[in-house]
Short mmCIF file of C-alpha atoms in Angstrom, two decimals:
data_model
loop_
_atom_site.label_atom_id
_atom_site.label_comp_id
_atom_site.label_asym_id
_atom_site.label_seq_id
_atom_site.Cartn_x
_atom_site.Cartn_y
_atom_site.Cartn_z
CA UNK E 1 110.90 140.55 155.20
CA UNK E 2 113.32 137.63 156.39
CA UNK E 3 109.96 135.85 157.50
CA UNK E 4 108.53 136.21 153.79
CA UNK E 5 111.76 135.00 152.28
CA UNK E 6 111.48 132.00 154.92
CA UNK E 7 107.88 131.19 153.89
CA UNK E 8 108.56 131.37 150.34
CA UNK E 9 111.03 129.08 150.63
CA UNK E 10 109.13 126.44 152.96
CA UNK E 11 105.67 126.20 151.57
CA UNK E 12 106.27 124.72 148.00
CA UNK E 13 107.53 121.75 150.31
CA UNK E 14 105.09 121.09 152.84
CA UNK E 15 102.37 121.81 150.32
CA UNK E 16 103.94 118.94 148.05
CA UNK E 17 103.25 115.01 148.20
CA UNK E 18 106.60 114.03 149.14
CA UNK E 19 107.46 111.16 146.80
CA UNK E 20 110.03 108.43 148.54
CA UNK E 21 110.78 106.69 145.26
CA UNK E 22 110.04 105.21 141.70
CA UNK E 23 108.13 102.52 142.32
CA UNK E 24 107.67 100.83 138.96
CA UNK E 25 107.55 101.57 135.42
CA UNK E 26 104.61 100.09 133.89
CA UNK E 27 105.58 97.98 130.58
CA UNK E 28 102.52 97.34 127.71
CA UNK E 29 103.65 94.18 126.67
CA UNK E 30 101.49 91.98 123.79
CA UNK E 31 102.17 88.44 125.43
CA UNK E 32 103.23 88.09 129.51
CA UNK E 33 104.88 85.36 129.65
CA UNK E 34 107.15 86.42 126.62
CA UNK E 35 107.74 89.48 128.12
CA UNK E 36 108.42 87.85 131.39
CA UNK E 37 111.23 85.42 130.58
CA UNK E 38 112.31 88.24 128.71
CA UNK E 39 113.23 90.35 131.88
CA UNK E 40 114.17 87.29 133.42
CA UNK E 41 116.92 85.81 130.87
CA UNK E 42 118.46 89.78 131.04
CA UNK E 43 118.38 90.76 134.28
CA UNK E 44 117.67 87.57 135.69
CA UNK E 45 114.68 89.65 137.86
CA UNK E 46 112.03 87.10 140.47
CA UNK E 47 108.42 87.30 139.72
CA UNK E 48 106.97 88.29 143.31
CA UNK E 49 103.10 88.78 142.16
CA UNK E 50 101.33 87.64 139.08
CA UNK E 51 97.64 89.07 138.82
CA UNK E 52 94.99 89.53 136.74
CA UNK E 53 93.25 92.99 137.58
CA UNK E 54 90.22 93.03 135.64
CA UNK E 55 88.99 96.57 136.30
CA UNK E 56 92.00 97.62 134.98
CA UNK E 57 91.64 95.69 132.25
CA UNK E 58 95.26 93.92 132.50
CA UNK E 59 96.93 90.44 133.20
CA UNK E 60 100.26 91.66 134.85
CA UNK E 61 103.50 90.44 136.57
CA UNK E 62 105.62 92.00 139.10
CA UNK E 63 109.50 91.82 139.11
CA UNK E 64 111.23 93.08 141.80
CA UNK E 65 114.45 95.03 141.30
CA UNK E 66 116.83 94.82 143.44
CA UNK E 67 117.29 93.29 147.25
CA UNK E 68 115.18 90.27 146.14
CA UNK E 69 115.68 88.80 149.70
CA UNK E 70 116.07 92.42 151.64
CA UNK E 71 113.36 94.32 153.28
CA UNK E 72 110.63 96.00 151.48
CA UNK E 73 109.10 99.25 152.92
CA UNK E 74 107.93 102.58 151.62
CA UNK E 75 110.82 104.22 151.79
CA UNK E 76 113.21 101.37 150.85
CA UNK E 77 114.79 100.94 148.11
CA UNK E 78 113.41 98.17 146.22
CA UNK E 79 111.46 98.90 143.42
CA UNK E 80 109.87 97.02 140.45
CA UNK E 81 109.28 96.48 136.51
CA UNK E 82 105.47 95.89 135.67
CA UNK E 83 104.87 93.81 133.07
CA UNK E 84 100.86 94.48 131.44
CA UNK E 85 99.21 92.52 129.31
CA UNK E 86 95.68 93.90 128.16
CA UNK E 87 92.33 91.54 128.51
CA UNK E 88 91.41 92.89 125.21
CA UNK E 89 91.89 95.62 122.74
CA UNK E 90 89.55 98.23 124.34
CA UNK E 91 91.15 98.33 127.60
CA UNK E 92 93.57 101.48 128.56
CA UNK E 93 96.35 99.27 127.37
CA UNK E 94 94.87 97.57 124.73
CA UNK E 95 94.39 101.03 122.94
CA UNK E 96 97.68 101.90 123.94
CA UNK E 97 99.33 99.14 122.43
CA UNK E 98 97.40 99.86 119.29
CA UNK E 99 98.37 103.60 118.96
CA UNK E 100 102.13 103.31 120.11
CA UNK E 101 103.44 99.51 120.24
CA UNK E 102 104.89 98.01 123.33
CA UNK E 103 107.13 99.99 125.77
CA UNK E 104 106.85 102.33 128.41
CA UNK E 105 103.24 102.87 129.56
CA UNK E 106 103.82 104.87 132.61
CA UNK E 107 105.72 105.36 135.99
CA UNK E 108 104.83 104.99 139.90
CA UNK E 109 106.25 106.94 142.71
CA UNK E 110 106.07 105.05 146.36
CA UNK E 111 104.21 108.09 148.96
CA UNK E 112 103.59 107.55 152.52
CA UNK E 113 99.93 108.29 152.76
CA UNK E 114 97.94 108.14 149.54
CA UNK E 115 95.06 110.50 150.81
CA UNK E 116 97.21 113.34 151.84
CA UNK E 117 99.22 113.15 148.85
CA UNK E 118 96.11 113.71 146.76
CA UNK E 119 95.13 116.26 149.14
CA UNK E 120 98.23 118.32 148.52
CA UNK E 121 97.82 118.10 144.63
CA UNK E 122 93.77 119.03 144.72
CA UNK E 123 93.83 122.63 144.97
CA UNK E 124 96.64 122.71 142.19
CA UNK E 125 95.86 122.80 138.30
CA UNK E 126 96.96 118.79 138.04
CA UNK E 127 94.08 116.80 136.62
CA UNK E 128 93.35 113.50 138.58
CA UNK E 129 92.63 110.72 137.03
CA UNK E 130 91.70 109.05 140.42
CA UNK E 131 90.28 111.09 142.94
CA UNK E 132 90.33 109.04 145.65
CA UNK E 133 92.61 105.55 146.31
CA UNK E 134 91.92 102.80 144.76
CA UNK E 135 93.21 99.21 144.90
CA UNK E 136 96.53 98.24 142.99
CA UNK E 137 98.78 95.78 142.82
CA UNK E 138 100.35 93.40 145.65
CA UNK E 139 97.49 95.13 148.19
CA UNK E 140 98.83 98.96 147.17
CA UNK E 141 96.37 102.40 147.46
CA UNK E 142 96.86 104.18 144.10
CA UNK E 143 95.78 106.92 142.15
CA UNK E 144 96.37 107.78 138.79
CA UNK E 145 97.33 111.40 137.50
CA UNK E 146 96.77 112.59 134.05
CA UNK E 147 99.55 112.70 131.81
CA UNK E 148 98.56 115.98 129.94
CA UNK E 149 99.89 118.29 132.85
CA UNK E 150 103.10 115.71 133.72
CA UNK E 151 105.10 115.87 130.24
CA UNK E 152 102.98 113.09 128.40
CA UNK E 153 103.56 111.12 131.52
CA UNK E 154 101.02 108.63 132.97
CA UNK E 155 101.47 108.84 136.29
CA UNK E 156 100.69 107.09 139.46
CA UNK E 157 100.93 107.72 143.25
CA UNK E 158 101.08 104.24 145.47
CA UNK E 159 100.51 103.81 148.73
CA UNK E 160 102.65 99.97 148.98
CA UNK E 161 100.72 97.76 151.50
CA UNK E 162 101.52 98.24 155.36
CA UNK E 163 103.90 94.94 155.03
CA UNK Y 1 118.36 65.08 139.98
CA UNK Y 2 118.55 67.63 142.43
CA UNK Y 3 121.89 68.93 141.73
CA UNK Y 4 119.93 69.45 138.31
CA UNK Y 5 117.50 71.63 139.87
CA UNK Y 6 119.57 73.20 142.11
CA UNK Y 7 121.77 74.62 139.43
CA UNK Y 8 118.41 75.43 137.10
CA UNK Y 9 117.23 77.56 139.65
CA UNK Y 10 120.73 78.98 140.61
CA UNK Y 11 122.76 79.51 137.10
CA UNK Y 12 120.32 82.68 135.37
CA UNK Y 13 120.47 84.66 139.00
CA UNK Y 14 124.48 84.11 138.89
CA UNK Y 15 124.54 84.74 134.64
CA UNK Y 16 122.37 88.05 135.18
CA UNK Y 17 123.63 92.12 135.96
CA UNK Y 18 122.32 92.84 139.09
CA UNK Y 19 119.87 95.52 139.07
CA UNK Y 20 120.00 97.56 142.09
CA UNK Y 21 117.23 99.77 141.58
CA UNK Y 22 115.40 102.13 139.43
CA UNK Y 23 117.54 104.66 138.92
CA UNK Y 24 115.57 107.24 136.47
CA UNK Y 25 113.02 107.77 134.25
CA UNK Y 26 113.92 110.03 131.17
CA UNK Y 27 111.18 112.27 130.20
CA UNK Y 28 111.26 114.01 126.72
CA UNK Y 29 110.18 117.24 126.76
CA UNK Y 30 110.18 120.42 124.32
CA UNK Y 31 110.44 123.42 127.21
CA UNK Y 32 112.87 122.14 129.75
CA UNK Y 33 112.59 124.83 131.83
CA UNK Y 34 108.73 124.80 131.94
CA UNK Y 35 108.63 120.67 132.41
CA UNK Y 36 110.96 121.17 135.50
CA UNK Y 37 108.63 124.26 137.32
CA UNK Y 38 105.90 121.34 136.32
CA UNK Y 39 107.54 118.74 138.28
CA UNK Y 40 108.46 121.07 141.05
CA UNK Y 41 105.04 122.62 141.61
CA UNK Y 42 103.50 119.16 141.64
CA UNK Y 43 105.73 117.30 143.86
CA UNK Y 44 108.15 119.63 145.45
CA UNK Y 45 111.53 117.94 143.59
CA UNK Y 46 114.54 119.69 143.96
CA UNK Y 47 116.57 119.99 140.89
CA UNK Y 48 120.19 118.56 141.84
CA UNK Y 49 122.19 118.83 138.27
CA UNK Y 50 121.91 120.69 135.13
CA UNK Y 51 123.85 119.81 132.17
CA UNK Y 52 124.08 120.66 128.31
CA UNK Y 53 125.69 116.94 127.21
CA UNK Y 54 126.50 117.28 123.41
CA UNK Y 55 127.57 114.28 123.00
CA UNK Y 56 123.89 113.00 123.08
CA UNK Y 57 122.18 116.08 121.86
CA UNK Y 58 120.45 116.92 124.85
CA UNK Y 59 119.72 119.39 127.82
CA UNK Y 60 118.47 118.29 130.85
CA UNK Y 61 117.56 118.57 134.57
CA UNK Y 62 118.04 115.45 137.38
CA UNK Y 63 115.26 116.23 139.77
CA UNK Y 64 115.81 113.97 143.26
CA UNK Y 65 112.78 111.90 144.22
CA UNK Y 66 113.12 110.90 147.67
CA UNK Y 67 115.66 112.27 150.66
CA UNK Y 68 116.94 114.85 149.65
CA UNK Y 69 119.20 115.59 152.79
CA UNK Y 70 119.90 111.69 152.78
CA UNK Y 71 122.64 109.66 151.42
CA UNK Y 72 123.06 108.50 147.88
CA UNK Y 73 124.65 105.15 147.50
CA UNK Y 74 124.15 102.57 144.68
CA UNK Y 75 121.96 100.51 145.98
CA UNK Y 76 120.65 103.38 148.11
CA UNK Y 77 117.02 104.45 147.57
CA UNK Y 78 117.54 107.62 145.88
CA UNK Y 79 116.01 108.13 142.09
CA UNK Y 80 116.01 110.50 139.93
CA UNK Y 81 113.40 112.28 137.06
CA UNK Y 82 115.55 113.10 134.38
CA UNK Y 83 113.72 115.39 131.98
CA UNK Y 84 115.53 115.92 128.58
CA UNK Y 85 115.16 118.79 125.77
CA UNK Y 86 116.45 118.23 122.36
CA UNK Y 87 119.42 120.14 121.05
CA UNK Y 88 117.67 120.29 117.65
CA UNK Y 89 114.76 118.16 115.73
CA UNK Y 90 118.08 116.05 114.48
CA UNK Y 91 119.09 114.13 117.85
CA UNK Y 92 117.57 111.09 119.37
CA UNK Y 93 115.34 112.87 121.22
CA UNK Y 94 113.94 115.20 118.90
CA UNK Y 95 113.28 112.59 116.95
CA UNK Y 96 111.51 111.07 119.51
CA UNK Y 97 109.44 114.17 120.41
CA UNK Y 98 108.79 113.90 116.73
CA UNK Y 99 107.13 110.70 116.40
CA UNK Y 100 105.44 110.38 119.42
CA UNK Y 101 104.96 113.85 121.22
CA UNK Y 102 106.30 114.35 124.87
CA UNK Y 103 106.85 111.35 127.17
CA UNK Y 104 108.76 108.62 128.67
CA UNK Y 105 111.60 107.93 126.82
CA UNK Y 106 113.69 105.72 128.56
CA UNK Y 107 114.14 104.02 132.38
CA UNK Y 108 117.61 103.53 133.86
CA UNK Y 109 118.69 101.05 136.59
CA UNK Y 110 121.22 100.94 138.58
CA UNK Y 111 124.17 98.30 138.48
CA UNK Y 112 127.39 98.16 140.85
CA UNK Y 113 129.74 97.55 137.78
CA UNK Y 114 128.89 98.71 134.48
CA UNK Y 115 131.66 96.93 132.71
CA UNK Y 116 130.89 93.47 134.63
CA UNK Y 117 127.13 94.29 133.84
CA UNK Y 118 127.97 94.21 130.14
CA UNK Y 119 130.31 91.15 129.92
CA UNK Y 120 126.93 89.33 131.59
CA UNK Y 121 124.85 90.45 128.93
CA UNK Y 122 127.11 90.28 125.90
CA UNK Y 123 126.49 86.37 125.06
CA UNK Y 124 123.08 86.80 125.70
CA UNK Y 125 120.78 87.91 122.55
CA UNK Y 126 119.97 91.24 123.56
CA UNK Y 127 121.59 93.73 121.32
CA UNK Y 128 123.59 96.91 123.24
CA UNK Y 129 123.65 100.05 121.82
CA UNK Y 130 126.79 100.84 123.57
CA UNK Y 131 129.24 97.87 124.16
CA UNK Y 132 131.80 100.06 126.30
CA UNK Y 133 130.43 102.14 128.78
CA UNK Y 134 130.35 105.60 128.68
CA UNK Y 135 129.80 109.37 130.23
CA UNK Y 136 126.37 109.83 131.65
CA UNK Y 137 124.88 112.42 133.62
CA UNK Y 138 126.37 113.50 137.13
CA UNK Y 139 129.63 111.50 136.68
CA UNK Y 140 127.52 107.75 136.11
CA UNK Y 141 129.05 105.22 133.86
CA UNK Y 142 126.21 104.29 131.29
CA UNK Y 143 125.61 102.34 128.69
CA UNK Y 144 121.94 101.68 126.90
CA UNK Y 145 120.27 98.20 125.73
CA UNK Y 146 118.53 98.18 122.61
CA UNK Y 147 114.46 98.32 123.20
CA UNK Y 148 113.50 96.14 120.90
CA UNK Y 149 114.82 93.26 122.48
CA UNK Y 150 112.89 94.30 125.98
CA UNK Y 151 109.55 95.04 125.30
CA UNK Y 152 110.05 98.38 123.45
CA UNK Y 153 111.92 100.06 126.65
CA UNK Y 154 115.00 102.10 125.84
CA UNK Y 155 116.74 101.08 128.93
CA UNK Y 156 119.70 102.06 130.15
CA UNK Y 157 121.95 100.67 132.66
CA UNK Y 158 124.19 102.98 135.13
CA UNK Y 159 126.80 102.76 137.34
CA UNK Y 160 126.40 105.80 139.80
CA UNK Y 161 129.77 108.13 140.54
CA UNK Y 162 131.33 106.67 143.37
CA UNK Y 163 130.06 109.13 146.24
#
């Protein structure tokens, strides 16, 4: 009985991707650079990565919250916003921006090890947009999880690069 | 000349509220109690506060993302999913749930001092919703920033309980 209880308790945990963090949110934004000194002239946030990731369909900034000059590591505690501007209107943001305006797109959680977390979730009913890794920003693993069984939530797992 | 630059480069970093981290992510949703078992069987979060707040029409749940047996400090990697159910279709949030359906509905970072936070912000043209700060979940000192003046992002600022 006692070892039931203990197993009960236990698996949910080892069976789940831990997550170490929020990442990012992801902002849809109709013009970068607006958006951009935007974040700056509030918050007075540092552009660390500027990219244009064209299978994603975006132009996109990075701004790193907090310990600008501090360590960065999975665990840690620096996190950023994610500025996205679409290539066009039929990209995933594009249509986005056409259906709800600008603002909160989705959200990122930092995991250790991309592939196990995805492992954990496959044999539960939580559609994956990404099956397997794929490249993200600043040299990141991610996968993408579909917001229908997350609360309307678009989100994404990321791996940060081994820095 | 290069005093010039010097204080260019120096004077919006000195100006700005320090953003610590990501704190949160609100997430609307219409069954609180079936968003958090969501959240839980997908990524193992453990559910740290509970709290009916009238005041803003809501109930919600703080789920911890990242060590859970580890320390919580303000600039401390800890973050939080904070999923929200409307007291009735007439609060912010039901109104939200409303127009656009289940979702992100706001992001809230961290600051060291709410009230110096504030002050930093007031000349600048970004319109608070709250000019004083006020209650927020688990003890924080919060105040919100108007989202149309930051890409469409309710955001909230909050200075954590001191711990």
């Amino acid at each position: 009985m006692s070892a039931t209880i203990t197993q009960g308790n236990t698996l949910p945990r080892l069976e789940a991707p831990v997550l170490l963090r929020i990442d990012h949110v992801g902002i849809a934004c109709r013009d970068l650079d607006a958006a951009v000194a935007r974040y700056q002239q509030a918050f007075g946030l540092t552009v660390v990565s500027q990219e244009v990731i064209a299978e994603q369909g975006v132009r996109e900034a990075m701004l790193q919250v907090g310990q600008p000059d501090g360590p960065v590591f999975p665990g840690g505690p620096a996190s950023w916003v994610q500025l996205l501007e679409p290539l066009g209107p039929d990209t995933p943001v594009g249509k986005f921006l056409a259906r709800r305006g600008e603002g909160l797109h989705h959200v990122g959680y930092a995991v250790a090890d991309i592939s196990a977390a995805l492992a954990e979730l496959a044999p539960k009913p939580f559609r994956l947009i990404d099956e397997r890794p794929r490249h993200g920003s600043m040299g990141a693993s991610i996968a993408f999880l579909h917001p229908a069984d997350l609360g309307g939530v678009l989100t994404e797992l990321v791996e940060p690069a081994a820095g």
